[in-house]
Amino acid sequence: MELRSTLTCPKCGGVSTETMPTDACQFFYDCKHCGEVLRPLQGDCCVFCSYADVACPPIQEAQRTGAASSCCSS
């Protein structure tokens, strides 16, 4: 499972690599470049699923096992 993911801010294009939490969804993220507070896009469970190059750990696990993609339900 990949725990590091690179977020790209949709406002300024700033890029930051972060470690994703394994025990919770990250619903908010403050861009380190412009201060914009990122929130998940409609239909996504967290900021990593919306703005990063690697999906959050629960989604990765669901993809690996073929289970329903349901973040934050475990």
PDB file of C-alpha atoms in Angstrom:
ATOM      1  CA  MET A   1       0.000   0.000   0.000  1.00  0.00           C
ATOM      2  CA  GLU A   2       1.302   3.441  -0.937  1.00  0.00           C
ATOM      3  CA  LEU A   3       1.035   5.923   1.955  1.00  0.00           C
ATOM      4  CA  ARG A   4       2.669   8.947   0.291  1.00  0.00           C
ATOM      5  CA  SER A   5       0.745  10.945  -2.259  1.00  0.00           C
ATOM      6  CA  THR A   6       1.381  14.183  -4.132  1.00  0.00           C
ATOM      7  CA  LEU A   7      -1.405  16.745  -3.937  1.00  0.00           C
ATOM      8  CA  THR A   8      -1.777  19.435  -6.598  1.00  0.00           C
ATOM      9  CA  CYS A   9      -3.722  22.555  -5.654  1.00  0.00           C
ATOM     10  CA  PRO A  10      -6.379  23.387  -8.275  1.00  0.00           C
ATOM     11  CA  LYS A  11      -6.122  27.101  -7.451  1.00  0.00           C
ATOM     12  CA  CYS A  12      -2.372  27.770  -7.671  1.00  0.00           C
ATOM     13  CA  GLY A  13      -0.924  24.533  -9.047  1.00  0.00           C
ATOM     14  CA  GLY A  14       1.295  24.126  -5.992  1.00  0.00           C
ATOM     15  CA  VAL A  15       2.505  20.565  -5.419  1.00  0.00           C
ATOM     16  CA  SER A  16       3.106  18.947  -2.012  1.00  0.00           C
ATOM     17  CA  THR A  17       3.882  15.351  -1.115  1.00  0.00           C
ATOM     18  CA  GLU A  18       2.133  14.201   2.049  1.00  0.00           C
ATOM     19  CA  THR A  19       1.705  11.041   4.111  1.00  0.00           C
ATOM     20  CA  MET A  20      -1.914   9.908   4.089  1.00  0.00           C
ATOM     21  CA  PRO A  21      -3.634   8.922   7.328  1.00  0.00           C
ATOM     22  CA  THR A  22      -4.542   5.242   7.543  1.00  0.00           C
ATOM     23  CA  ASP A  23      -7.161   5.584  10.275  1.00  0.00           C
ATOM     24  CA  ALA A  24      -9.275   8.489   8.967  1.00  0.00           C
ATOM     25  CA  CYS A  25     -10.226  10.377   5.833  1.00  0.00           C
ATOM     26  CA  GLN A  26      -8.681  13.780   5.302  1.00  0.00           C
ATOM     27  CA  PHE A  27     -11.578  16.018   4.363  1.00  0.00           C
ATOM     28  CA  PHE A  28      -9.654  19.337   4.491  1.00  0.00           C
ATOM     29  CA  TYR A  29      -6.179  20.285   3.341  1.00  0.00           C
ATOM     30  CA  ASP A  30      -4.564  23.735   3.553  1.00  0.00           C
ATOM     31  CA  CYS A  31      -2.429  24.376   0.475  1.00  0.00           C
ATOM     32  CA  LYS A  32       1.105  25.162   1.632  1.00  0.00           C
ATOM     33  CA  HIS A  33       1.597  27.489  -1.331  1.00  0.00           C
ATOM     34  CA  CYS A  34      -1.487  29.732  -1.447  1.00  0.00           C
ATOM     35  CA  GLY A  35      -3.453  28.860   1.713  1.00  0.00           C
ATOM     36  CA  GLU A  36      -6.529  27.612  -0.173  1.00  0.00           C
ATOM     37  CA  VAL A  37      -8.541  25.126   1.895  1.00  0.00           C
ATOM     38  CA  LEU A  38      -9.121  22.105  -0.324  1.00  0.00           C
ATOM     39  CA  ARG A  39     -12.191  19.924   0.138  1.00  0.00           C
ATOM     40  CA  PRO A  40     -13.065  16.734  -1.746  1.00  0.00           C
ATOM     41  CA  LEU A  41     -14.853  17.075  -5.051  1.00  0.00           C
ATOM     42  CA  GLN A  42     -18.434  15.830  -5.137  1.00  0.00           C
ATOM     43  CA  GLY A  43     -18.415  12.033  -5.169  1.00  0.00           C
ATOM     44  CA  ASP A  44     -14.918  11.729  -3.671  1.00  0.00           C
ATOM     45  CA  CYS A  45     -14.304  10.719  -0.075  1.00  0.00           C
ATOM     46  CA  CYS A  46     -11.229  12.815   0.689  1.00  0.00           C
ATOM     47  CA  VAL A  47      -8.782  15.388  -0.674  1.00  0.00           C
ATOM     48  CA  PHE A  48      -6.352  12.662  -1.767  1.00  0.00           C
ATOM     49  CA  CYS A  49      -8.968  11.063  -3.999  1.00  0.00           C
ATOM     50  CA  SER A  50      -9.742  14.475  -5.542  1.00  0.00           C
ATOM     51  CA  TYR A  51      -6.353  16.179  -5.902  1.00  0.00           C
ATOM     52  CA  ALA A  52      -3.552  13.635  -5.496  1.00  0.00           C
ATOM     53  CA  ASP A  53      -1.747  11.111  -7.638  1.00  0.00           C
ATOM     54  CA  VAL A  54      -2.459   8.187  -5.272  1.00  0.00           C
ATOM     55  CA  ALA A  55      -5.898   7.380  -3.827  1.00  0.00           C
ATOM     56  CA  CYS A  56      -6.354   7.099  -0.062  1.00  0.00           C
ATOM     57  CA  PRO A  57      -5.530   3.810   1.724  1.00  0.00           C
ATOM     58  CA  PRO A  58      -9.153   2.558   2.042  1.00  0.00           C
ATOM     59  CA  ILE A  59      -9.714   3.037  -1.699  1.00  0.00           C
ATOM     60  CA  GLN A  60      -6.373   1.362  -2.501  1.00  0.00           C
ATOM     61  CA  GLU A  61      -7.403  -1.612  -0.348  1.00  0.00           C
ATOM     62  CA  ALA A  62     -10.798  -1.846  -2.045  1.00  0.00           C
ATOM     63  CA  GLN A  63      -9.124  -1.816  -5.460  1.00  0.00           C
ATOM     64  CA  ARG A  64      -6.642  -4.483  -4.340  1.00  0.00           C
ATOM     65  CA  THR A  65      -9.287  -6.830  -2.955  1.00  0.00           C
ATOM     66  CA  GLY A  66     -12.054  -6.090  -5.429  1.00  0.00           C
ATOM     67  CA  ALA A  67     -14.344  -4.926  -2.625  1.00  0.00           C
ATOM     68  CA  ALA A  68     -16.740  -2.034  -3.003  1.00  0.00           C
ATOM     69  CA  SER A  69     -14.875   1.277  -2.984  1.00  0.00           C
ATOM     70  CA  SER A  70     -16.130   2.757   0.247  1.00  0.00           C
ATOM     71  CA  CYS A  71     -13.751   5.038   2.044  1.00  0.00           C
ATOM     72  CA  CYS A  72     -14.224   5.724   5.744  1.00  0.00           C
ATOM     73  CA  SER A  73     -16.732   2.955   6.261  1.00  0.00           C
ATOM     74  CA  SER A  74     -14.449   0.556   8.096  1.00  0.00           C
TER      75      SER A  74
END
